[in-house]
Coordinates of C-alpha atoms and ligand atoms in Angstrom, one line a residue:
M17 CA 88.5 -35.6 -2.0
S18 CA 86.7 -38.9 -2.6
T19 CA 87.6 -42.0 -0.5
E20 CA 89.0 -43.6 -3.7
E21 CA 91.3 -40.6 -4.2
L22 CA 92.4 -40.6 -0.6
L23 CA 93.2 -44.2 -0.7
S24 CA 95.0 -44.3 -3.9
S25 CA 97.4 -41.5 -3.0
I26 CA 100.3 -43.7 -2.1
G27 CA 102.1 -42.9 1.1
N28 CA 99.3 -40.6 2.2
V29 CA 100.6 -39.1 5.4
S30 CA 99.4 -35.6 6.0
D31 CA 97.7 -33.6 8.7
E32 CA 95.0 -32.5 6.3
T33 CA 92.9 -35.6 6.3
E34 CA 91.7 -38.0 8.9
F35 CA 92.9 -40.9 6.7
Y36 CA 96.3 -42.3 7.5
T37 CA 97.2 -45.0 5.1
P38 CA 100.9 -45.3 4.6
M39 CA 101.4 -47.6 1.7
P40 CA 104.6 -49.3 0.7
S41 CA 105.8 -48.3 -2.8
G42 CA 104.8 -50.8 -5.4
Y43 CA 101.6 -51.7 -3.6
I44 CA 98.8 -52.4 -6.0
R45 CA 95.4 -52.3 -4.3
G46 CA 93.4 -55.5 -5.1
R47 CA 96.3 -57.6 -6.3
T48 CA 96.7 -59.3 -3.0
R49 CA 93.7 -60.6 -1.1
Y50 CA 93.6 -61.2 2.6
V51 CA 92.1 -64.0 4.8
V52 CA 91.8 -62.8 8.5
I53 CA 91.4 -65.4 11.2
T54 CA 90.2 -64.6 14.6
G55 CA 89.3 -66.8 17.6
T56 CA 86.4 -66.5 19.9
V57 CA 85.3 -68.2 23.1
M58 CA 88.7 -69.4 24.1
S59 CA 92.4 -69.5 23.1
G60 CA 94.2 -72.7 22.1
L61 CA 91.6 -73.7 19.5
G62 CA 94.2 -74.3 16.9
K63 CA 93.8 -71.1 14.9
G64 CA 97.3 -71.7 13.4
I65 CA 96.5 -75.2 12.4
F66 CA 93.3 -74.2 10.8
S67 CA 94.8 -71.2 9.1
S68 CA 97.8 -73.1 7.8
S69 CA 95.6 -75.9 6.5
L70 CA 93.4 -73.5 4.6
A71 CA 96.5 -71.7 3.3
K72 CA 97.8 -75.0 2.1
L73 CA 94.7 -75.8 0.2
L74 CA 95.0 -72.5 -1.6
Q75 CA 98.8 -73.0 -2.2
D76 CA 98.0 -76.4 -3.7
K77 CA 95.9 -74.6 -6.3
G78 CA 98.9 -72.7 -7.4
L79 CA 98.2 -69.6 -5.4
N80 CA 101.1 -67.8 -3.8
V81 CA 100.2 -67.7 -0.1
E82 CA 102.0 -65.9 2.7
P83 CA 101.0 -66.2 6.4
I84 CA 101.5 -63.5 9.1
K85 CA 100.8 -63.9 12.8
L86 CA 100.0 -60.8 14.8
E87 CA 100.7 -61.4 18.5
G88 CA 99.2 -59.1 21.1
Y89 CA 102.0 -59.2 23.7
L90 CA 104.5 -56.4 24.1
N91 CA 107.6 -58.5 23.8
I92 CA 109.6 -57.8 20.6
D93 CA 109.8 -61.5 19.8
S94 CA 109.2 -64.8 21.6
G95 CA 112.8 -65.2 22.7
T96 CA 112.3 -64.4 26.3
L97 CA 109.0 -66.3 26.7
N98 CA 108.8 -69.3 29.0
P99 CA 108.0 -72.4 27.0
F100 CA 106.0 -73.6 30.0
R101 CA 103.5 -70.9 29.4
H102 CA 103.7 -70.3 25.7
G103 CA 105.0 -73.5 24.1
E104 CA 108.2 -73.9 22.2
V105 CA 110.1 -70.9 20.9
F106 CA 110.4 -71.5 17.2
V107 CA 113.4 -70.1 15.3
L108 CA 113.1 -69.0 11.7
D109 CA 115.9 -69.2 9.2
D110 CA 116.7 -65.5 9.5
G111 CA 117.0 -65.8 13.2
M112 CA 113.5 -64.6 14.3
E113 CA 112.4 -66.2 17.5
C114 CA 108.7 -66.6 17.2
D115 CA 105.5 -68.4 18.2
M116 CA 105.3 -72.1 17.6
D117 CA 102.5 -71.5 15.1
L118 CA 105.1 -70.4 12.6
G119 CA 106.4 -73.9 12.8
T120 CA 102.9 -75.2 11.9
Y121 CA 102.9 -72.9 8.8
E122 CA 106.3 -74.0 7.7
R123 CA 105.4 -77.7 8.0
M124 CA 102.0 -77.3 6.3
L125 CA 103.3 -75.0 3.5
G126 CA 106.7 -76.7 3.2
K127 CA 108.5 -73.4 3.0
D128 CA 110.8 -71.3 5.1
L129 CA 109.3 -68.2 6.6
K130 CA 110.9 -65.0 7.6
A131 CA 110.7 -62.3 10.3
V132 CA 108.1 -60.4 8.2
N133 CA 105.7 -63.3 8.8
F134 CA 105.6 -62.5 12.5
T135 CA 104.6 -59.3 14.3
T136 CA 104.1 -58.5 18.0
S137 CA 102.6 -55.4 19.6
G138 CA 106.1 -54.7 20.9
Q139 CA 107.4 -54.4 17.3
I140 CA 104.4 -52.2 16.3
F141 CA 104.7 -49.8 19.2
T142 CA 108.5 -49.6 18.8
Q143 CA 108.0 -48.6 15.2
V144 CA 105.3 -46.0 16.1
L145 CA 107.3 -44.5 18.9
G146 CA 110.5 -44.3 16.7
K147 CA 108.5 -42.5 14.1
E148 CA 107.1 -40.1 16.6
R149 CA 110.5 -39.2 17.9
H150 CA 111.6 -38.7 14.3
G151 CA 108.8 -36.2 13.7
D152 CA 107.2 -38.4 11.1
Y153 CA 103.7 -37.7 12.2
L154 CA 103.9 -34.0 11.2
G155 CA 102.7 -32.4 14.4
R156 CA 99.7 -34.7 14.9
D157 CA 98.8 -36.3 18.2
V158 CA 99.7 -40.0 17.7
Q159 CA 96.7 -42.2 18.2
M160 CA 95.8 -45.8 18.3
I161 CA 93.5 -45.0 15.4
P162 CA 94.7 -44.2 12.8
H163 CA 98.5 -44.3 13.5
V164 CA 98.9 -47.6 15.3
T165 CA 96.3 -49.4 13.1
G166 CA 98.0 -47.7 10.1
E167 CA 101.3 -49.4 11.1
V168 CA 99.6 -52.8 11.3
K169 CA 98.1 -52.4 7.8
M170 CA 101.5 -51.2 6.5
R171 CA 103.1 -54.5 7.8
L172 CA 100.5 -56.5 5.8
R173 CA 100.9 -54.5 2.7
E174 CA 104.7 -54.6 2.9
L175 CA 104.4 -58.4 3.1
A176 CA 102.1 -58.3 0.1
V177 CA 104.6 -56.3 -1.9
S178 CA 107.7 -58.2 -0.9
S179 CA 106.2 -61.7 -1.4
E180 CA 103.9 -60.9 -4.3
A181 CA 101.4 -63.0 -2.6
D182 CA 98.0 -63.8 -4.0
V183 CA 96.6 -64.3 -0.5
V184 CA 98.0 -63.1 2.8
F185 CA 96.7 -65.2 5.7
V186 CA 96.5 -63.0 8.8
E187 CA 96.2 -64.9 12.1
I188 CA 95.3 -62.7 15.1
G189 CA 96.7 -64.1 18.3
G190 CA 94.5 -64.4 21.4
T191 CA 90.7 -64.2 21.6
V192 CA 88.2 -61.6 20.5
G193 CA 87.6 -59.4 23.5
D194 CA 91.2 -59.3 24.7
V195 CA 92.5 -55.8 25.2
E196 CA 95.8 -56.5 23.5
N197 CA 94.5 -57.6 20.1
A198 CA 91.5 -55.2 19.8
Y199 CA 93.6 -52.7 17.8
Y200 CA 94.6 -55.5 15.4
I201 CA 90.9 -56.3 14.8
E202 CA 90.2 -52.7 14.2
A203 CA 93.1 -52.5 11.8
M204 CA 91.6 -55.5 9.9
R205 CA 88.2 -53.7 9.8
E206 CA 89.9 -50.7 8.2
L207 CA 91.8 -52.9 5.8
A208 CA 88.6 -54.4 4.5
Y209 CA 87.1 -51.0 4.1
E210 CA 90.2 -49.7 2.3
E211 CA 90.8 -52.7 0.1
G212 CA 87.2 -52.8 -1.0
P213 CA 84.7 -55.7 -1.5
N214 CA 85.9 -59.2 -2.1
S215 CA 89.4 -58.4 -0.9
V216 CA 89.3 -59.5 2.7
C217 CA 87.7 -62.7 4.0
F218 CA 87.0 -62.9 7.7
V219 CA 87.0 -66.3 9.3
A220 CA 85.9 -66.7 12.9
L221 CA 87.0 -69.8 14.7
T222 CA 84.8 -70.5 17.6
Y223 CA 84.1 -73.4 20.0
V224 CA 80.9 -75.3 20.5
L225 CA 80.8 -76.6 24.1
E226 CA 79.4 -80.0 25.0
P227 CA 79.2 -80.2 28.8
K228 CA 79.3 -83.8 30.1
T229 CA 76.3 -83.2 32.4
L230 CA 74.1 -82.2 29.5
G231 CA 75.4 -84.6 26.8
E232 CA 74.5 -82.2 24.0
Q233 CA 76.2 -79.4 22.1
K234 CA 75.6 -75.8 23.2
S235 CA 76.1 -72.9 20.9
K236 CA 75.6 -69.9 23.2
A237 CA 79.2 -69.2 24.0
A238 CA 80.0 -69.4 20.2
Q239 CA 77.1 -67.0 19.4
L240 CA 78.2 -64.5 22.0
G241 CA 81.8 -64.6 20.9
I242 CA 81.0 -63.9 17.4
K243 CA 78.6 -61.2 18.4
R244 CA 81.5 -59.5 20.2
L245 CA 83.4 -59.6 16.9
M246 CA 80.4 -58.0 15.1
E247 CA 80.3 -55.3 17.7
M248 CA 83.8 -54.4 16.6
G249 CA 82.5 -53.8 13.1
V250 CA 83.6 -57.1 11.6
Q251 CA 81.1 -59.3 9.9
P252 CA 82.6 -62.8 9.5
H253 CA 82.2 -64.5 6.1
I254 CA 83.0 -68.0 7.3
I255 CA 82.6 -69.6 10.7
A256 CA 84.6 -72.6 11.7
C257 CA 83.2 -74.4 14.7
R258 CA 85.7 -76.3 16.8
A259 CA 84.2 -79.1 18.9
S260 CA 85.1 -82.4 20.2
K261 CA 82.6 -84.2 18.0
P262 CA 81.1 -83.2 14.6
V263 CA 78.9 -80.1 15.1
T264 CA 75.2 -80.9 14.6
E265 CA 73.0 -79.4 12.0
K266 CA 70.9 -77.7 14.6
V267 CA 73.8 -76.0 16.3
R268 CA 75.1 -74.8 12.9
Q269 CA 71.7 -73.4 12.1
K270 CA 71.6 -71.5 15.3
I271 CA 75.0 -70.0 14.8
A272 CA 74.2 -69.2 11.1
Q273 CA 71.0 -67.4 12.0
Y274 CA 72.6 -65.4 14.8
T275 CA 75.6 -64.3 12.9
N276 CA 74.2 -63.5 9.4
V277 CA 76.4 -66.2 7.9
P278 CA 74.8 -68.6 5.4
M279 CA 74.6 -72.2 6.5
E280 CA 77.0 -73.4 3.8
R281 CA 79.7 -71.3 5.4
V282 CA 79.3 -72.5 8.9
F283 CA 81.5 -75.5 9.2
S284 CA 82.3 -78.1 11.7
M285 CA 86.0 -78.6 12.6
H286 CA 86.0 -81.3 15.1
D287 CA 88.9 -83.0 16.9
C288 CA 91.0 -85.5 14.9
D289 CA 94.0 -87.7 15.6
S290 CA 96.6 -85.9 13.5
I291 CA 96.7 -82.2 12.4
Y292 CA 97.8 -83.4 9.0
V293 CA 94.4 -84.8 8.2
I294 CA 92.9 -81.3 8.6
P295 CA 93.6 -80.0 5.1
N296 CA 91.7 -82.9 3.6
M297 CA 88.9 -82.4 6.1
L298 CA 88.6 -78.8 5.2
R299 CA 88.8 -79.7 1.5
E300 CA 85.9 -82.2 1.8
S301 CA 83.8 -79.6 3.6
G302 CA 84.5 -77.1 0.8
Y303 CA 86.1 -74.3 2.8
D304 CA 88.7 -73.7 0.1
F305 CA 86.2 -73.0 -2.7
E306 CA 84.1 -70.7 -0.4
V307 CA 87.3 -68.6 0.1
I308 CA 88.1 -68.7 -3.6
K309 CA 84.6 -67.5 -4.4
L310 CA 84.5 -64.8 -1.8
L311 CA 87.8 -63.4 -2.9
R312 CA 87.1 -63.9 -6.6
L313 CA 90.2 -65.9 -7.2
E314 CA 88.7 -68.3 -9.7
Q315 CA 90.8 -67.1 -12.5
R316 CA 94.1 -67.6 -10.7
I317 CA 93.8 -71.2 -9.7
N318 CA 95.3 -74.3 -11.3
L319 CA 93.3 -77.4 -10.7
K320 CA 95.9 -79.7 -12.3
R321 CA 98.5 -78.6 -9.9
E322 CA 96.0 -79.1 -7.1
R323 CA 95.5 -82.7 -8.1
A324 CA 99.2 -83.4 -8.0
A325 CA 99.7 -81.7 -4.7
W326 CA 96.7 -83.3 -3.1
L327 CA 97.9 -86.8 -4.2
E328 CA 101.3 -86.2 -2.6
W329 CA 99.8 -85.0 0.6
S330 CA 97.2 -87.8 0.8
D331 CA 100.0 -90.2 0.3
F332 CA 101.6 -88.9 3.5
V333 CA 98.3 -88.8 5.4
D334 CA 97.5 -92.4 4.4
R335 CA 100.8 -93.5 5.8
L336 CA 99.8 -92.3 9.2
D337 CA 97.3 -95.2 9.3
M338 CA 99.5 -97.8 7.8
V339 CA 101.2 -98.8 11.0
Q340 CA 103.2 -102.0 11.1
H341 CA 105.5 -101.4 14.0
E342 CA 105.6 -99.5 17.2
V343 CA 108.5 -98.0 19.1
T344 CA 108.8 -96.1 22.4
I345 CA 111.1 -93.1 22.5
G346 CA 112.0 -91.7 25.9
M347 CA 112.0 -87.9 26.0
T348 CA 114.1 -86.6 28.8
G349 CA 113.5 -83.0 29.6
K350 CA 112.6 -80.3 32.0
Y351 CA 109.3 -79.2 30.5
T352 CA 107.8 -82.7 30.3
T353 CA 104.5 -81.4 31.7
V354 CA 103.9 -79.0 28.8
R355 CA 104.1 -81.0 25.6
D356 CA 103.8 -77.8 23.5
S357 CA 107.4 -76.9 24.6
Y358 CA 108.6 -79.8 22.5
A359 CA 106.1 -79.4 19.6
S360 CA 108.7 -79.6 16.8
I361 CA 110.3 -82.8 18.1
I362 CA 106.9 -84.5 18.4
H363 CA 106.1 -83.5 14.8
A364 CA 109.5 -84.6 13.6
L365 CA 108.9 -88.0 15.1
E366 CA 105.5 -88.2 13.6
H367 CA 106.9 -87.4 10.1
S368 CA 109.6 -90.1 10.4
G369 CA 107.3 -92.6 11.9
A370 CA 104.9 -92.2 8.9
Y371 CA 107.6 -93.0 6.4
L372 CA 108.7 -96.0 8.4
N373 CA 105.1 -97.3 9.0
T374 CA 105.9 -97.0 12.7
R375 CA 103.9 -95.6 15.5
V376 CA 106.2 -93.6 17.7
K377 CA 105.1 -93.5 21.3
I378 CA 106.7 -90.9 23.5
C379 CA 107.6 -91.7 27.1
W380 CA 108.2 -88.6 29.1
I381 CA 111.0 -88.8 31.6
D382 CA 111.6 -86.0 34.1
T383 CA 115.3 -86.2 34.6
S384 CA 115.2 -84.4 37.9
D385 CA 114.6 -87.8 39.5
V386 CA 117.0 -90.0 37.4
T387 CA 120.0 -91.3 39.3
E388 CA 122.7 -93.9 38.7
T389 CA 120.7 -96.4 40.7
N390 CA 117.3 -96.0 39.0
V391 CA 118.4 -95.2 35.5
A392 CA 118.1 -98.8 34.2
E393 CA 114.6 -99.0 35.6
K394 CA 113.7 -95.6 34.0
M395 CA 115.1 -96.7 30.6
N396 CA 113.3 -100.1 30.7
G397 CA 111.1 -100.6 27.7
L398 CA 112.5 -97.7 25.7
D399 CA 113.7 -98.3 22.2
G400 CA 115.6 -95.0 22.0
I401 CA 116.0 -91.7 23.7
I402 CA 116.1 -88.0 22.8
V403 CA 117.7 -85.5 25.1
P404 CA 116.2 -82.3 23.9
G405 CA 117.3 -78.7 24.2
G406 CA 116.9 -76.6 27.3
F407 CA 118.4 -74.1 29.6
G408 CA 119.7 -74.2 33.2
M409 CA 120.6 -76.6 35.9
R410 CA 117.4 -78.5 36.6
G411 CA 117.6 -82.2 35.6
A412 CA 121.0 -81.8 33.9
E413 CA 122.7 -84.5 35.9
G414 CA 119.9 -86.8 35.2
K415 CA 120.3 -86.2 31.5
I416 CA 124.0 -87.0 31.7
T417 CA 123.1 -90.2 33.5
C418 CA 120.6 -91.2 30.8
I419 CA 123.2 -90.5 28.1
K420 CA 125.8 -92.6 29.9
Y421 CA 123.2 -95.4 30.0
A422 CA 122.4 -95.1 26.3
R423 CA 126.1 -95.0 25.3
E424 CA 126.9 -98.1 27.4
N425 CA 123.9 -100.1 26.4
N426 CA 123.7 -99.4 22.7
L427 CA 120.4 -97.6 23.1
P428 CA 119.7 -95.4 20.1
F429 CA 120.3 -91.8 21.2
L430 CA 119.7 -88.4 19.6
G431 CA 121.0 -85.3 21.5
I432 CA 119.6 -81.9 20.5
C433 CA 121.4 -78.7 21.4
L434 CA 121.7 -79.0 25.2
G435 CA 121.4 -82.8 24.7
F436 CA 124.5 -82.6 22.4
Q437 CA 126.4 -80.5 25.0
M438 CA 125.4 -83.0 27.8
A439 CA 126.7 -85.9 25.6
V440 CA 130.1 -84.1 25.4
V441 CA 130.2 -83.6 29.2
E442 CA 129.3 -87.3 29.7
F443 CA 132.0 -88.5 27.4
A444 CA 134.6 -86.1 28.9
R445 CA 133.8 -87.3 32.4
N446 CA 133.3 -91.0 31.9
V447 CA 135.5 -91.8 28.9
C448 CA 138.2 -89.2 28.9
G449 CA 138.5 -89.2 32.7
L450 CA 138.0 -85.5 33.0
T451 CA 136.5 -85.5 36.4
G452 CA 134.3 -82.5 37.1
A453 CA 133.8 -81.7 33.4
N454 CA 130.7 -79.6 32.9
S455 CA 129.1 -76.8 30.9
G456 CA 129.8 -73.3 31.9
E457 CA 126.1 -72.7 31.9
L458 CA 125.6 -75.3 34.7
S459 CA 128.7 -74.7 36.8
Q460 CA 131.0 -71.7 36.6
D461 CA 133.8 -73.1 38.8
C462 CA 134.1 -76.6 37.4
E463 CA 137.5 -78.0 36.6
H464 CA 137.0 -78.7 33.0
Q465 CA 134.5 -76.4 31.2
V466 CA 134.2 -78.5 28.1
I467 CA 131.2 -76.5 27.1
D468 CA 131.9 -72.8 27.2
I469 CA 130.1 -69.6 26.2
L470 CA 130.6 -68.7 22.5
P471 CA 133.1 -65.9 22.3
E472 CA 130.8 -63.8 20.1
Q473 CA 128.0 -64.1 22.8
K474 CA 130.3 -63.0 25.6
K475 CA 130.0 -59.4 24.5
I476 CA 126.2 -59.3 24.5
E477 CA 124.3 -58.3 27.6
G478 CA 120.8 -59.0 28.7
L479 CA 118.6 -62.0 28.0
G480 CA 116.8 -60.9 24.8
G481 CA 118.2 -61.6 21.4
N482 CA 121.7 -62.6 22.7
M483 CA 122.0 -66.1 21.2
R484 CA 123.5 -67.6 18.1
L485 CA 120.3 -67.8 16.2
G486 CA 118.7 -68.9 13.0
G487 CA 119.5 -71.1 10.0
K488 CA 123.3 -71.8 9.5
D489 CA 125.2 -74.0 7.2
V490 CA 126.8 -77.0 8.7
E491 CA 129.8 -78.6 7.1
I492 CA 129.6 -82.4 7.1
F493 CA 132.9 -84.4 7.2
P494 CA 133.1 -87.1 4.5
D495 CA 133.2 -90.8 5.5
T496 CA 131.3 -90.2 8.7
F497 CA 128.0 -91.7 9.8
A498 CA 126.4 -88.2 9.5
S499 CA 127.6 -87.9 5.9
R500 CA 125.9 -91.2 5.1
L501 CA 122.8 -90.2 7.0
F502 CA 122.5 -87.0 5.0
G503 CA 122.9 -88.9 1.7
G504 CA 126.5 -87.9 1.1
K505 CA 125.9 -84.1 1.3
T506 CA 128.9 -82.1 2.4
Q507 CA 126.8 -79.2 3.7
V508 CA 123.4 -79.1 5.3
R509 CA 121.4 -76.2 6.8
M510 CA 119.9 -76.4 10.2
R511 CA 118.4 -74.0 12.8
F512 CA 120.3 -72.8 15.9
R513 CA 119.5 -71.2 19.2
H514 CA 122.3 -71.4 21.7
R515 CA 124.9 -69.5 23.7
Y516 CA 127.4 -72.2 24.5
E517 CA 129.6 -74.5 22.4
V518 CA 132.3 -77.2 22.8
D519 CA 135.4 -75.4 24.0
P520 CA 137.9 -76.0 21.1
Q521 CA 140.8 -76.7 23.4
Y522 CA 139.1 -80.0 24.4
I523 CA 138.4 -81.3 20.9
N524 CA 141.6 -83.3 20.7
Q525 CA 141.2 -85.0 24.0
L526 CA 137.6 -85.9 23.2
T527 CA 138.4 -87.3 19.7
E528 CA 141.4 -89.2 20.8
K529 CA 139.1 -91.3 22.9
G530 CA 136.8 -92.1 20.1
L531 CA 134.2 -89.3 20.0
V532 CA 133.8 -88.2 16.4
F533 CA 132.8 -84.7 15.5
S534 CA 131.3 -85.1 12.0
G535 CA 129.9 -81.6 11.5
K536 CA 131.0 -78.1 12.2
A537 CA 130.4 -74.4 11.4
P538 CA 132.2 -73.7 8.0
G539 CA 135.4 -71.8 8.7
Q540 CA 135.0 -71.8 12.5
P541 CA 136.0 -74.3 15.1
I542 CA 132.4 -74.6 16.4
M543 CA 131.5 -78.3 16.6
Q544 CA 128.0 -79.1 15.6
I545 CA 127.5 -82.8 15.1
L546 CA 128.9 -85.6 17.1
E547 CA 128.7 -89.4 16.8
L548 CA 130.0 -92.7 18.1
P549 CA 130.7 -94.9 15.1
E550 CA 130.7 -98.2 17.1
H551 CA 127.3 -97.5 18.6
N552 CA 124.0 -98.6 17.1
Y553 CA 122.9 -95.0 16.8
F554 CA 124.5 -92.3 18.9
I555 CA 124.3 -88.9 17.3
G556 CA 124.0 -85.3 18.6
T557 CA 123.8 -81.9 17.2
Q558 CA 124.1 -78.4 18.4
A559 CA 121.3 -77.5 16.1
H560 CA 117.5 -78.1 16.3
P561 CA 117.0 -80.5 13.4
C562 CA 113.3 -80.9 14.5
M563 CA 112.6 -77.4 13.3
T564 CA 113.3 -78.3 9.6
S565 CA 111.4 -81.6 9.5
W566 CA 108.3 -81.3 7.3
P567 CA 105.7 -84.0 6.4
L568 CA 107.0 -84.2 2.9
K569 CA 110.6 -83.9 3.9
P570 CA 111.3 -85.8 7.1
Q571 CA 114.6 -84.8 8.8
P572 CA 117.3 -87.6 8.4
M573 CA 118.5 -87.5 12.1
F574 CA 114.9 -88.3 13.2
V575 CA 114.4 -90.9 10.5
G576 CA 117.7 -92.5 11.6
L577 CA 116.6 -92.6 15.2
V578 CA 113.2 -94.1 14.5
A579 CA 114.7 -96.7 12.1
A580 CA 117.4 -97.6 14.6
A581 CA 114.9 -97.9 17.4
R582 CA 112.6 -100.0 15.2
K583 CA 115.4 -102.3 14.3
A584 CA 116.3 -102.7 18.0
A585 CA 112.7 -103.3 19.0
Y586 CA 112.1 -106.1 16.4
P587 CA 115.4 -108.0 16.3
E588 CA 113.8 -111.1 14.8
E589 CA 112.8 -109.1 11.6
D590 CA 115.2 -108.2 8.9
L591 CA 114.6 -104.4 9.1
P592 CA 116.8 -101.8 7.4
D593 CA 119.3 -100.0 9.7
A594 CA 119.3 -96.2 10.2
I595 CA 121.4 -95.5 7.1
S596 CA 119.5 -97.7 4.6
A597 CA 116.1 -96.6 5.9
T598 CA 117.1 -92.9 5.5
E599 CA 118.6 -93.5 2.1
A600 CA 115.3 -95.1 0.9
I601 CA 113.2 -92.3 2.3
L602 CA 115.5 -89.6 0.8
K603 CA 115.0 -91.1 -2.6
Q604 CA 111.3 -91.4 -2.2
T605 CA 110.8 -87.8 -1.0
K606 CA 113.0 -86.5 -3.9
Q607 CA 110.6 -87.8 -6.4
I608 CA 108.2 -84.8 -6.3
T609 CA 105.6 -85.6 -8.8
S610 CA 106.7 -84.2 -12.1
A611 CA 103.2 -82.9 -12.7
K612 CA 103.4 -80.7 -9.7
S613 CA 106.7 -79.2 -10.6
R614 CA 105.6 -78.7 -14.2
E615 CA 102.6 -76.8 -13.0
D616 CA 104.7 -74.8 -10.6
K617 CA 106.8 -73.6 -13.6
N618 CA 103.7 -72.7 -15.5
A619 CA 102.3 -70.8 -12.5
Q620 CA 105.6 -68.9 -12.2
R621 CA 105.4 -67.9 -15.9
R622 CA 101.8 -66.9 -15.5
R623 CA 102.6 -64.8 -12.4
E624 CA 105.4 -63.0 -14.3
K625 CA 102.9 -62.1 -17.0
T626 CA 100.2 -60.9 -14.8
K627 CA 102.4 -59.3 -12.2
N628 CA 100.9 -55.9 -12.4
R629 CA 97.4 -56.9 -13.2
I630 CA 94.7 -57.3 -10.6
Ligands
LIG701 N1 121.5 -73.8 27.1 C1 122.3 -74.2 26.0 C2 123.0 -73.0 25.3 O1 122.6 -71.9 25.5 C3 121.5 -75.0 25.0 C4 120.4 -74.2 24.3 C5 119.3 -75.0 23.7 O2 119.2 -76.2 24.0 N2 118.5 -74.4 22.9 O3 123.9 -73.2 24.5

C-alpha cells in the first residue's frame, strides 16, 4: 500500500500497518492548513501573543482561523493551577478553565473560543487510556508513537472539521527540549508528513540575548535552541527573534545560515509598549505574506476586507498614544506580586483607557497590611479601586476595609467576584448592623453567613472542576444604574468561576438598607450585580467582566470605572460621567465599518461555495 493510500483510508486503525492515523469523518486533507508555533531558549517569550497576532493578520484577510494551545502538563485543565505560578486561570464561555493565552487569542481575534481550542497532556492521556481499556487498539501495544501522537493529530483534525478553519494555529506550550512537550512536536512532524508539502508552516520563536556586560546581541542560545528543534525532525520555515531591542542584521544572518532559513524569513520581534501594536509590527515586517505564500493561500484571501479590518484595529492602536488624562486605580489583591494573575483586568483597563484617552496607572495594594487606621493613607492618591476575584482568607479583612472606605468616601469602586462578595459582607456588617457577617468560605462559624456555598456546588467533592463555570446570561433589572451602563439591555452574558453566592435569605435585609441588586441569574435567586445608586460609582459583580473585554469591544463596567475615576480626578473639567461616557463608546464600537461586514458576508458565501474544495 502506498503512503497516499494509507493516509487517505479514513479512520485507519488496524494492526496491519505501522501507520495510525485516526481521522475524523468529514476531514478533507489539504483543506485546512496549519501554523505550528514552538518556543526555544526560554519560556515566557509571548508565544501566545505572537501566534494570536499572526492569526489576527490572517483573519483580517478573510481567512477563518482557529487557535489551539497544547499544554504539556498532566492536569486535565488549568482549574487547579496556582495563579502565582501560572498566571490567571482563564474561563471560556463553555466553562473550560484554561491557560491565560486563550484570553489573548479571544482579545486579538475578537471571538469566543471553546474547550476544543485547549488541550493538555492530561486530556490526551485520559483519552488514550480510556480507548485502551475499551479495547480500541485491537491488541496492539499502546505506544507514544503512533498512538499518543495519533491522538494529538486527531484533536487538530477534529478542530479543523468542526470549525471549517482555513488555518489552525497550533501553539505548543513550554520550550523545545522539555520532556512534556516532546511528543507534541513529534506529532507535528508527523502531521506535516501526512498533510504533505505547503500544508504546515513551522514558526520557531526564539530569544536573542544581550548581556549588559557585553553590550551586544548574541545569537548562540537561539542557534542551539533551533538546532534542538531540527534534531527532532522539524525544519522551521520562519524564525521570530524576540529581543529587548531590534535584532541586528548580523545576528539575523547568523541565525539564518545556521538554520537553513532564508534571511527574509528571520524576523525581529522586539519588546514594545503594548501587545496590541504587535499585529501591525508583524504586518510591516511581512510575516503574514510569508505564511500565505508558504501555505499557498493566495487564492483565499480578501484584501478589501483586510483594509477595513486594519483601519479599525489601527484606530484602536492609535488611541493608545492619544493620552489626555491619567488616573490611578488601586488594585487590591492577594497575588499582587504576580501581575499575570490579573492579566484580564489589566487588559480591560487598557481597552477602556484607550477609548477615554486616559492612561490607567495601576497601584498594587496588598490588603494583608490594610487596617482601619492606615486605610486612608493607603487609598491616598487613588482615583478608584478594584477588588478582584480570589480565594481564601488572606487579605480578606483588608479588602473589606478598602470597600468601606470607598463606599464612605465616594471613591469609584468595582468589585469582581470575591470583590462583589466582600462588598456584600461590608454592607451587611456596617450598614445593616449584622455584626460578624462573613462569607462561609472565610469563616464557617460566623453569625451571619451572608455569602454561602451555592446549593448545586455542595454536592460536588474535590477541588477540580467543582465551580459554577463559564458564560452565563445575567438578567439586568430595568431602571437601574447597571441597565443604563449596559445601554438598556435586559440581558448580558458574562463569565463565571465561583462556588459561593449571596445567601437569598439576606437579600431583603440588604436591599431595605439601600443596596440594590441590579442583575441576577435568570430564573434563579442568584444575585450577580450590585450597586449603590447614591454613590459616584459603586458596582460589583459575581462574574468576571474582564474576561469579555476586547480591544474593539471594551466592557462597560470597566469603561464606567475609568470614566468615573477620570471625572473625579479632573473635577475642574467638564468630563462625561460613567453613563454618558459608556453610552458614547457603545455607539462608537457598534459602528463596525460597513466595508468589513460586507466583505464578511461575501467571504461566508464564498466559503459555502468552496466548502469541499481544497
Ligand atoms: N472564592 C469565591 C467563590 O468561590 C470567589 C471566587 C472568585 O473570585 N473567582 O465564590
